[in-house]
Amino acid sequence: MTPPRKKKMNLKQRYALMTRGLDWETSYQKMDDVFPYDTFEGIKITDWSKWEDPFRLTMDAYWKYQGEKERKLYAVLDSFAQNNGQLGISDARYVNAIKLFLTGVTPLEYQAHRHFSHLGRHIRGVGPRVAAQMQSLDELRHAQTQIHTISHYNKYFDGFAEFPHMHDRVWYLSVPKSFFDDACSAGPFEFFTAISFAFEYVLTNLLFVPFMSGAAYNGDLATVTFGFSAQSDEARHMTLGIEVIKFMLEQHPDNLPIVQKWVDKWFWRGHKVLGLVAMMMDYMLPKRIMSWKEAWEIYFTEAGGALFEDLSRYGLRVPKYADIATDEAEHISHQNWAIFYQYTQAAGFHTWIPGDDELDWLSEKYPNTFDKYYRPRFEMWREMEAKGERFYNNALPQLCQTCQIPMGYTEPGDPTKIGFRSSVYKDERYHFCSDGCKDIFDDEPEKFSQAWLPVHQIFQGNCGGADLSDVLKWYHMDQGIDNMDYNGSPDQKQWDAWQAARKKVAG
Amino acid sequence: MAVVALKPGYADAVEIRDRKENFHGNQVVYLHWEEHLSFCAATAFPLPPEMPFGALTEKLIPQFYGMHPDFKSLDWNSVEWKIDGEPATPDMSKSLAENGVGHKSLVCFRTPGLNGYKGSCS
Ligand SMILES: [Fe+2]
Ligand SMILES: [Fe+2]
């Protein structure tokens, strides 16, 4: 007798078998013991099967699809290297944006990989568990492809070589690092809200569009290609972010206030971290795409506005302090670049005063504020530089206990006054840059009173010594090579020599 | 509100990282020159609580703020002080502690008539 021919399963059936079909209810152990992390936050899930899978990919299909993308990416990277792609960029100053990306963002991709794999084990519902497993692989791939892409620049420019070491130690990198540490040390639902929703859904375009369009405008084909290669993953991650929020809100009405609190918190934290991108867009790209303020209007005010209108049917409202964040879009890039300009001696990339045409561009893009508040600041520094008295801030800055950024942000509505906020917890005083950061602390002072603030750590003697040179050594930053102004840097000398050689060839 | 933690007793086991005891006999003091935002933020110093307040005006502030073009016109007699947000008239010969400057206190000074490069508060 011949066995009946097996019918080929359709995609949907295959998907069901290869994901949900792999799950079971435990019997020797209690489910609560097997999944100890997914209830303590207070999120109530009554029916995990209601989860709508955002990825709809099985592992074998995922493998095939990603493998193809990888082959394309590495073909482009090879030809970029063979054709000396580094010579085709707009200007060597551009490379500093990539240094910021590799030291500040790529390690977060790796952290995301680690934490999604944790969720891929520890979420009780099989739908989100599978989604987290796949995202975990995406994030590992992002970290790897970014490191491989950028390794080409490391052959020719300074500031790249010690990126993982720097990420864990350098003062300004504690901003993205502590952001992610905060998320990873929270429960799984808060992590999903923080990373999948607030960051990857609400704010992601404000990270990826500036870097990827910035790369395209400035002749960095390699970075554009890894951006494209990550794009289809990002689309899935966004779907996961929105599904998580809807799922929590649909499962139980008690979840709403918890979710709202997290949305408020992570919107604010994300907005502060993105200030680094704002500065990159307005100051570090030799060929600019649009201003940070314009990007904020398109990707947060308009797109975010539509999103929160849609979510209002669940009772969710626009994040608290969204209006303040929008007001800050006028200031944040200038204030951040000013921080790095005056602490250039401790920065792992180069700084500069914008040229006249660049100052004019800023005046045009920020007609309400730039000429009045920020242009004079740069002009004063330029005058001092011309007199041989380049302005360095030789004292360490006060940091915000929550976002860990130097407290250089001004009062809403008054750009002439620094905003100071503080709280007392267990007889200790804590300082914050804003109401948003203060609220986050006040809600969980136990957590944030443990913050590893780089400035206080230097004072406590935990960063290699008390002098700048000791601390730079501890950061693995080479004095006079990785840090300081672009003018006079080895990067600049190299670039100028290349340009001179090209002119000679062109005759 | 208090943290929602997985581990029972988490809140009580917290080690506050920046307790005064961790600064080797110093306390952290923040200084800020108002309306001079070319100094991007207040500055932080580990200082002995028994240091006279006058050392700020004689040593620290000239050393770290002296490069500002406004500094040469600064008249210490007309300076308005604030300690932790409250207006203050510090006694220069007395210590920081006696003047009410504690661990992680913020000392602000305003210089009427001097408000940054070309009056821009920079
Ligand atoms: Fe990623
Ligand atoms: Fe902050």
XYZ file of C-alpha atoms and ligand atoms in Angstrom:
631
model
C 0.000 0.000 0.000
C 1.364 3.409 -0.871
C 1.177 6.010 1.866
C -1.173 8.873 1.061
C 0.704 11.783 -0.474
C 1.303 14.524 2.028
C -0.464 17.716 1.133
C 1.766 20.725 0.990
C 0.831 23.128 3.744
C 0.050 26.687 2.914
C 2.027 29.508 4.459
C -0.469 30.202 7.178
C -0.566 26.614 8.338
C 3.194 26.328 8.242
C 3.508 29.508 10.216
C 1.036 28.283 12.828
C 2.825 24.979 13.221
C 6.296 26.447 13.352
C 5.469 29.078 15.945
C 2.399 28.525 18.086
C 2.506 24.827 17.393
C 5.804 24.644 19.260
C 4.340 25.876 22.521
C 2.921 23.837 25.374
C 1.507 24.273 28.863
C 3.924 22.945 31.438
C 2.712 20.258 33.820
C 5.679 19.247 36.038
C 6.437 22.872 36.832
C 4.091 25.766 37.438
C 3.889 28.204 34.530
C 4.605 31.016 37.006
C 7.895 29.364 37.925
C 8.845 28.832 34.311
C 7.998 32.440 33.435
C 8.897 34.407 36.549
C 9.234 37.858 34.953
C 6.032 38.646 33.133
C 3.605 39.468 35.949
C 5.362 41.639 38.551
C 4.921 44.883 36.651
C 1.168 44.714 37.170
C 0.231 44.262 33.514
C -2.766 41.953 33.346
C -3.007 39.528 30.439
C -6.165 37.439 30.372
C -5.734 35.721 27.006
C -2.338 35.400 25.335
C -3.881 33.827 22.246
C -5.373 37.206 21.325
C -1.881 38.378 20.374
C -1.639 39.172 16.656
C 1.728 38.117 15.325
C 3.430 41.027 13.655
C 6.230 39.124 11.956
C 4.480 36.195 10.229
C 7.830 34.689 9.395
C 9.084 31.234 10.229
C 12.698 30.724 11.114
C 13.628 29.002 7.850
C 12.068 31.780 5.766
C 13.734 34.363 7.971
C 17.096 32.712 7.458
C 16.776 32.644 3.691
C 15.571 36.207 3.439
C 18.230 37.666 5.707
C 20.954 35.645 3.995
C 20.071 37.257 0.677
C 20.177 40.734 2.145
C 23.506 39.974 3.720
C 25.030 38.872 0.424
C 23.973 42.117 -1.219
C 25.277 44.233 1.624
C 28.681 42.595 1.688
C 29.009 42.914 -2.085
C 28.510 46.669 -1.738
C 30.936 46.861 1.178
C 33.590 45.036 -0.845
C 33.299 47.387 -3.752
C 33.256 50.395 -1.399
C 36.568 49.209 0.029
C 38.095 48.373 -3.360
C 37.166 51.729 -4.790
C 38.428 53.674 -1.772
C 34.943 54.864 -0.917
C 36.290 57.014 1.892
C 37.589 59.430 -0.765
C 34.103 60.016 -2.089
C 32.556 61.522 1.017
C 31.640 65.206 1.115
C 34.268 66.191 3.665
C 36.225 64.456 6.410
C 34.229 66.309 9.045
C 31.340 64.010 8.070
C 33.175 61.013 9.501
C 32.608 62.393 12.992
C 28.897 61.665 12.656
C 29.801 58.023 11.995
C 32.077 57.994 15.043
C 29.147 59.120 17.138
C 26.979 56.414 15.585
C 29.464 53.589 16.161
C 30.252 54.547 19.745
C 26.733 55.601 20.731
C 24.268 53.523 18.723
C 25.891 50.266 17.599
C 26.456 49.011 21.180
C 22.734 49.598 21.750
C 21.960 47.256 18.862
C 23.953 44.617 20.685
C 22.174 45.375 23.967
C 18.865 45.085 22.114
C 19.970 41.699 20.794
C 20.706 40.514 24.320
C 17.513 41.756 25.844
C 15.229 40.541 23.080
C 16.755 37.126 23.491
C 15.911 37.376 27.197
C 12.312 38.203 26.268
C 12.400 35.427 23.683
C 12.789 33.069 26.601
C 10.731 34.742 29.268
C 7.424 35.863 27.806
C 4.647 33.416 28.500
C 2.728 34.034 25.282
C 4.284 32.202 22.362
C 3.406 34.909 19.814
C 5.473 37.690 21.393
C 8.095 35.159 22.415
C 8.751 34.197 18.793
C 8.660 37.833 17.729
C 11.270 38.685 20.369
C 13.490 35.797 19.247
C 13.490 37.058 15.691
C 14.087 40.616 16.695
C 16.975 39.427 18.814
C 18.610 37.994 15.683
C 17.877 41.181 13.733
C 19.612 43.255 16.356
C 22.670 41.035 16.403
C 22.819 41.378 12.632
C 22.492 45.162 12.929
C 25.376 45.328 15.359
C 27.541 43.111 13.145
C 26.775 44.807 9.848
C 27.338 48.251 11.359
C 30.701 47.195 12.775
C 31.722 45.640 9.460
C 30.598 48.672 7.463
C 32.290 51.185 9.673
C 35.466 49.130 10.028
C 36.452 50.520 6.648
C 36.582 54.043 8.092
C 38.608 52.774 11.002
C 41.466 52.081 8.604
C 41.749 55.759 7.710
C 40.310 57.844 10.542
C 40.742 58.127 14.303
C 38.164 57.705 17.028
C 36.690 54.360 15.974
C 39.044 51.740 17.300
C 37.921 51.574 20.929
C 34.185 51.907 20.490
C 32.887 49.168 22.864
C 35.330 50.209 25.562
C 34.355 53.853 25.145
C 30.658 53.071 25.222
C 31.014 51.719 28.739
C 33.112 54.568 30.100
C 32.971 57.890 28.267
C 30.903 60.639 29.877
C 28.555 61.457 26.992
C 28.170 57.824 25.967
C 26.702 57.190 29.398
C 23.644 58.974 27.978
C 22.662 56.271 25.450
C 24.134 53.539 27.641
C 22.126 54.455 30.724
C 19.014 54.856 28.582
C 19.288 51.254 27.487
C 20.378 49.974 30.889
C 17.247 51.557 32.306
C 15.124 49.634 29.802
C 16.954 46.318 30.240
C 16.672 46.485 34.025
C 12.911 47.038 33.795
C 10.343 44.284 33.382
C 9.504 42.851 29.963
C 6.422 44.963 29.324
C 8.208 48.175 30.172
C 11.082 47.133 27.900
C 8.650 46.530 25.041
C 7.051 49.927 25.668
C 10.416 51.653 25.902
C 12.233 50.106 22.980
C 9.627 48.599 20.686
C 7.016 51.311 21.016
C 8.481 54.617 22.198
C 11.808 54.241 20.453
C 11.190 52.037 17.434
C 7.689 53.160 16.648
C 7.316 56.748 17.787
C 10.866 58.074 17.478
C 12.723 55.728 15.119
C 12.448 57.951 12.052
C 14.226 60.673 13.949
C 17.226 58.388 14.337
C 17.359 56.525 11.051
C 16.261 59.151 8.566
C 18.895 61.672 9.700
C 21.720 59.141 9.713
C 20.782 57.365 6.490
C 19.816 60.450 4.483
C 22.824 62.176 5.990
C 24.976 59.336 4.686
C 23.362 59.517 1.240
C 23.805 63.297 1.001
C 27.402 63.055 2.080
C 28.537 60.297 -0.270
C 28.721 57.519 2.312
C 27.385 54.664 0.233
C 28.425 52.033 2.751
C 26.292 53.431 5.557
C 23.345 53.942 3.211
C 23.529 50.273 2.297
C 23.449 48.968 5.831
C 20.576 51.347 6.456
C 18.634 49.757 3.597
C 19.547 46.318 4.801
C 18.084 47.102 8.229
C 14.989 48.824 6.877
C 12.773 45.776 6.369
C 13.689 44.642 9.894
C 12.733 48.038 11.267
C 9.343 47.733 9.623
C 8.754 44.487 11.533
C 10.019 46.019 14.763
C 7.589 48.877 14.415
C 4.744 46.447 13.946
C 5.796 44.676 17.115
C 5.868 48.005 18.974
C 2.346 48.971 18.038
C 1.002 45.453 18.603
C 2.440 45.343 22.131
C 0.726 48.595 23.058
C -2.622 47.602 21.586
C -2.429 44.157 23.154
C -1.767 45.510 26.651
C -4.526 48.075 26.336
C -7.042 45.578 24.988
C -6.315 42.928 27.591
C -7.345 44.804 30.728
C -8.456 48.335 31.624
C -6.066 48.358 34.618
C -3.174 48.360 32.186
C -3.872 51.841 30.836
C -2.357 53.967 33.630
C 0.759 51.796 33.726
C 1.214 51.959 29.968
C 0.593 55.708 29.941
C 3.223 56.240 32.605
C 5.756 54.255 30.578
C 4.876 56.074 27.355
C 5.404 59.404 29.130
C 8.700 58.270 30.591
C 10.176 56.731 27.454
C 9.061 59.489 25.176
C 10.936 61.946 27.364
C 14.018 59.767 27.706
C 14.047 59.130 23.959
C 13.688 62.815 23.197
C 16.754 63.607 25.319
C 18.874 60.861 23.754
C 17.865 62.053 20.295
C 19.381 65.423 21.128
C 22.643 63.826 19.992
C 21.080 63.183 16.599
C 19.757 66.749 16.523
C 23.274 68.069 16.937
C 24.556 65.654 14.301
C 21.985 66.909 11.793
C 22.427 70.616 12.374
C 26.176 70.738 12.955
C 28.045 67.621 11.862
C 26.812 66.978 8.324
C 28.815 69.014 5.811
C 25.848 68.635 3.428
C 22.679 69.075 5.367
C 19.371 67.318 4.759
C 16.936 69.391 6.781
C 17.080 70.982 10.194
C 16.333 69.059 13.365
C 13.338 71.286 13.903
C 11.941 70.384 10.489
C 12.540 66.688 11.146
C 10.802 66.978 14.513
C 7.797 68.640 12.894
C 7.443 65.945 10.243
C 8.256 62.850 12.266
C 6.975 63.735 15.682
C 4.434 66.542 15.503
C 2.663 65.265 12.375
C 3.287 61.503 12.337
C 3.223 61.168 16.124
C 0.115 63.341 16.311
C -1.750 61.014 13.945
C -0.556 57.974 15.873
C -1.765 59.243 19.232
C -5.053 60.282 17.739
C -5.470 56.701 16.600
C -4.503 55.368 20.030
C -6.893 57.699 21.823
C -9.640 55.117 21.338
C -7.808 53.058 23.971
C -7.675 56.046 26.290
C -3.992 56.680 25.644
C -3.047 60.340 25.330
C -0.118 62.190 23.810
C 2.991 61.784 26.009
C 3.304 64.246 28.854
C 5.650 67.159 28.028
C 5.371 66.572 24.281
C 4.749 70.333 24.017
C 7.940 71.070 25.948
C 9.905 68.694 23.743
C 8.557 70.480 20.680
C 9.603 73.814 22.164
C 13.077 72.362 22.764
C 13.411 71.399 19.110
C 14.352 75.086 18.610
C 17.295 74.805 20.998
C 18.542 71.313 21.631
C 20.958 70.963 18.703
C 22.682 74.279 19.453
C 22.910 73.604 23.162
C 24.355 70.138 22.586
C 26.946 71.229 20.058
C 27.984 73.959 22.483
C 28.571 71.285 25.127
C 30.865 69.303 22.834
C 32.644 72.398 21.564
C 33.687 73.426 25.052
C 34.506 69.893 26.161
C 36.287 68.952 22.928
C 39.287 67.897 25.014
C 37.198 64.995 26.338
C 35.270 64.128 23.151
C 36.037 61.072 21.049
C 35.324 62.970 17.825
C 36.301 66.349 16.447
C 34.465 69.643 16.862
C 34.477 72.967 15.048
C 32.780 76.343 14.820
C 30.348 76.344 11.905
C 31.537 78.347 8.900
C 29.729 81.526 7.826
C 27.562 79.715 5.311
C 26.649 77.177 7.963
C 25.805 79.890 10.490
C 23.620 81.524 7.819
C 21.859 78.212 7.216
C 21.162 77.921 10.949
C 19.888 81.512 11.088
C 17.525 80.718 8.253
C 16.306 77.450 9.744
C 15.885 78.858 13.255
C 14.698 82.413 12.641
C 13.161 82.766 16.109
C 16.165 81.831 18.150
C 19.474 81.396 16.383
C 20.511 85.003 15.795
C 19.360 86.084 19.193
C 20.819 83.380 21.412
C 23.202 81.033 19.647
C 24.931 82.882 16.840
C 26.549 85.357 19.275
C 27.853 82.398 21.281
C 29.635 80.931 18.261
C 30.859 84.352 17.182
C 32.322 85.005 20.594
C 34.123 81.665 20.511
C 35.330 82.317 16.985
C 36.782 85.670 18.041
C 38.509 84.047 20.989
C 39.880 81.307 18.745
C 41.262 83.915 16.339
C 43.083 85.555 19.236
C 44.619 82.230 20.176
C 42.342 81.913 23.203
C 40.161 78.991 22.179
C 37.375 78.580 24.750
C 37.653 75.374 26.796
C 35.517 74.604 29.784
C 38.088 73.229 32.209
C 35.660 72.333 34.983
C 33.374 69.324 34.807
C 29.671 69.900 34.174
C 26.750 69.249 36.481
C 24.828 66.263 35.112
C 21.147 65.419 35.174
C 20.563 62.455 37.468
C 18.117 60.889 35.013
C 19.319 61.513 31.447
C 22.960 62.060 32.520
C 23.402 64.929 30.053
C 25.199 68.074 31.264
C 22.479 70.353 32.608
C 22.660 72.769 29.698
C 18.978 73.030 28.824
C 17.088 76.238 29.331
C 13.747 77.012 30.893
C 10.796 76.462 28.582
C 10.113 79.887 27.115
C 13.333 81.515 28.371
C 16.531 80.572 26.543
C 18.606 82.847 28.789
C 18.099 80.760 31.934
C 19.309 77.256 32.640
C 16.489 75.070 33.936
C 17.312 73.631 37.338
C 15.106 71.053 39.039
C 15.885 69.050 42.134
C 14.448 66.468 44.520
C 15.460 65.153 47.909
C 15.366 61.399 48.483
C 16.592 59.798 51.723
C 18.285 63.091 52.715
C 20.218 63.289 49.461
C 19.765 66.013 46.876
C 19.369 65.125 43.184
C 19.449 67.474 40.200
C 17.555 67.336 36.928
C 17.594 69.152 33.620
C 13.824 69.265 33.269
C 10.443 68.440 34.766
C 10.369 65.341 32.573
C 13.595 63.982 34.067
C 12.532 64.957 37.593
C 9.197 63.124 37.267
C 10.984 59.977 36.121
C 13.279 60.102 39.145
C 10.481 60.868 41.585
C 8.576 57.839 40.362
C 11.486 55.446 40.961
C 14.093 57.138 43.163
C 15.394 53.735 44.270
C 16.495 53.026 40.734
C 17.919 56.384 39.721
C 19.747 57.101 42.973
C 22.095 54.340 41.792
C 22.953 56.142 38.561
C 26.620 55.963 37.523
C 27.194 59.643 36.815
C 30.509 60.051 35.001
C 31.425 63.327 36.719
C 30.799 62.013 40.216
C 32.636 58.814 39.367
C 35.714 60.826 38.380
C 35.521 62.651 41.736
C 35.167 59.357 43.583
C 38.399 58.180 41.969
C 36.909 55.451 39.814
C 37.992 56.654 36.383
C 41.749 56.296 36.249
C 42.694 59.445 38.129
C 41.846 63.073 38.750
C 43.551 64.709 35.765
C 42.114 64.900 32.306
C 45.036 62.900 30.915
C 44.355 60.081 33.407
C 40.696 59.984 32.509
C 41.416 60.031 28.761
C 43.758 57.097 29.204
C 41.051 55.273 31.086
C 38.650 56.065 28.223
C 41.241 54.746 25.700
C 41.155 58.131 23.992
C 44.387 59.297 22.399
C 45.179 62.872 23.347
C 45.585 65.106 20.297
C 44.412 62.363 17.958
C 40.895 61.252 18.850
C 39.813 64.419 20.653
C 39.985 68.203 20.049
C 39.038 70.387 17.086
C 38.919 69.120 13.537
C 41.256 71.941 12.567
C 44.722 70.634 13.219
C 43.648 67.015 13.679
C 45.438 64.074 12.024
C 42.095 63.346 10.285
C 42.220 66.753 8.669
C 45.874 66.426 7.624
C 45.185 63.095 5.998
C 42.123 64.398 4.185
C 43.897 67.520 2.952
C 46.764 65.398 1.665
C 44.316 63.214 -0.274
C 42.639 66.259 -1.775
C 45.990 67.737 -2.789
C 47.018 64.450 -4.411
C 43.765 64.291 -6.350
C 44.227 67.831 -7.648
C 47.692 66.891 -8.845
C 46.360 63.887 -10.715
C 43.597 65.944 -12.234
C 46.344 68.343 -13.317
C 5.732 56.565 44.002
C 8.104 53.735 44.627
C 9.785 51.365 42.254
C 7.923 48.220 41.245
C 10.555 45.532 41.639
C 10.664 41.810 41.172
C 12.828 41.146 44.196
C 11.211 41.580 47.620
C 13.059 44.155 49.713
C 14.760 45.683 46.693
C 14.006 49.269 47.731
C 15.642 48.866 51.141
C 18.739 47.208 49.736
C 19.532 50.106 47.388
C 23.055 51.531 47.648
C 22.927 55.251 46.946
C 25.930 55.788 44.715
C 26.789 59.425 45.375
C 26.611 59.634 49.156
C 28.925 62.256 50.611
C 31.014 59.503 52.254
C 32.097 58.305 48.810
C 33.948 61.543 48.001
C 36.978 61.134 50.265
C 36.206 63.983 52.654
C 34.885 66.302 49.970
C 31.393 67.290 49.073
C 30.201 68.049 45.576
C 29.436 71.730 44.958
C 27.957 73.135 41.758
C 28.681 76.663 40.533
C 26.742 78.640 37.977
C 27.285 82.094 36.517
C 23.838 83.264 35.465
C 23.325 84.836 32.040
C 26.653 83.444 30.819
C 25.528 80.379 28.964
C 28.684 80.034 26.933
C 29.467 77.960 30.013
C 27.029 75.286 28.921
C 26.008 74.072 32.384
C 26.768 74.615 36.034
C 30.199 73.253 36.936
C 30.930 70.598 39.552
C 33.755 70.508 42.094
C 34.708 68.172 44.924
C 35.434 70.591 47.787
C 36.128 70.243 51.514
C 33.085 71.499 53.465
C 35.449 73.490 55.683
C 36.895 75.458 52.765
C 36.172 79.185 53.186
C 33.499 80.513 50.845
C 35.971 83.221 49.818
C 38.081 80.599 48.043
C 35.365 80.455 45.415
C 35.769 84.122 44.503
C 39.510 84.238 44.984
C 40.499 80.995 43.360
C 37.942 78.756 41.777
C 35.800 81.207 39.870
C 38.764 83.185 38.435
C 40.438 79.945 37.432
C 37.466 78.389 35.689
C 35.454 81.412 34.552
C 38.234 83.969 34.081
C 38.514 83.507 30.317
C 35.099 85.041 29.707
C 35.371 88.578 28.267
C 32.986 89.827 31.001
C 35.169 88.549 33.798
C 37.588 91.483 33.898
C 34.682 93.859 34.630
C 33.261 91.720 37.409
C 32.740 93.559 40.693
C 32.369 91.098 43.555
C 30.574 93.683 45.713
C 27.606 93.818 43.394
C 27.267 90.080 42.872
C 23.934 88.504 43.814
C 24.262 85.019 45.281
C 21.853 82.155 45.530
C 22.440 78.963 47.456
C 20.120 76.133 46.482
C 17.737 78.589 44.912
C 17.509 80.950 47.919
C 19.027 84.450 47.846
C 22.074 84.511 50.127
C 24.728 86.889 51.459
C 27.645 84.592 52.026
C 30.284 85.388 54.627
C 33.516 85.006 52.689
C 35.597 84.169 55.752
C 33.278 81.416 56.890
C 33.288 77.890 55.519
C 31.081 76.514 52.795
C 29.262 74.437 55.404
C 28.703 77.447 57.688
C 27.281 79.327 54.726
C 24.775 76.540 54.180
C 26.514 74.967 51.205
C 26.036 71.216 51.584
C 26.695 68.105 49.540
C 25.409 68.661 45.992
C 24.425 72.264 46.705
C 24.049 74.658 43.815
C 25.683 78.071 44.186
C 24.536 80.603 41.583
C 25.946 84.054 41.074
C 24.502 86.861 39.019
C 26.473 89.916 37.930
C 24.071 92.810 37.339
C 25.105 94.794 34.274
C 27.156 91.936 32.931
C 25.001 89.626 30.882
C 27.228 87.924 28.438
C 28.828 88.623 25.095
C 27.069 91.656 23.580
C 24.276 91.193 26.100
C 23.284 87.847 24.553
C 23.529 85.916 27.844
C 26.281 83.866 26.255
Fe 18.336 47.438 15.295
Fe 17.662 65.161 32.156
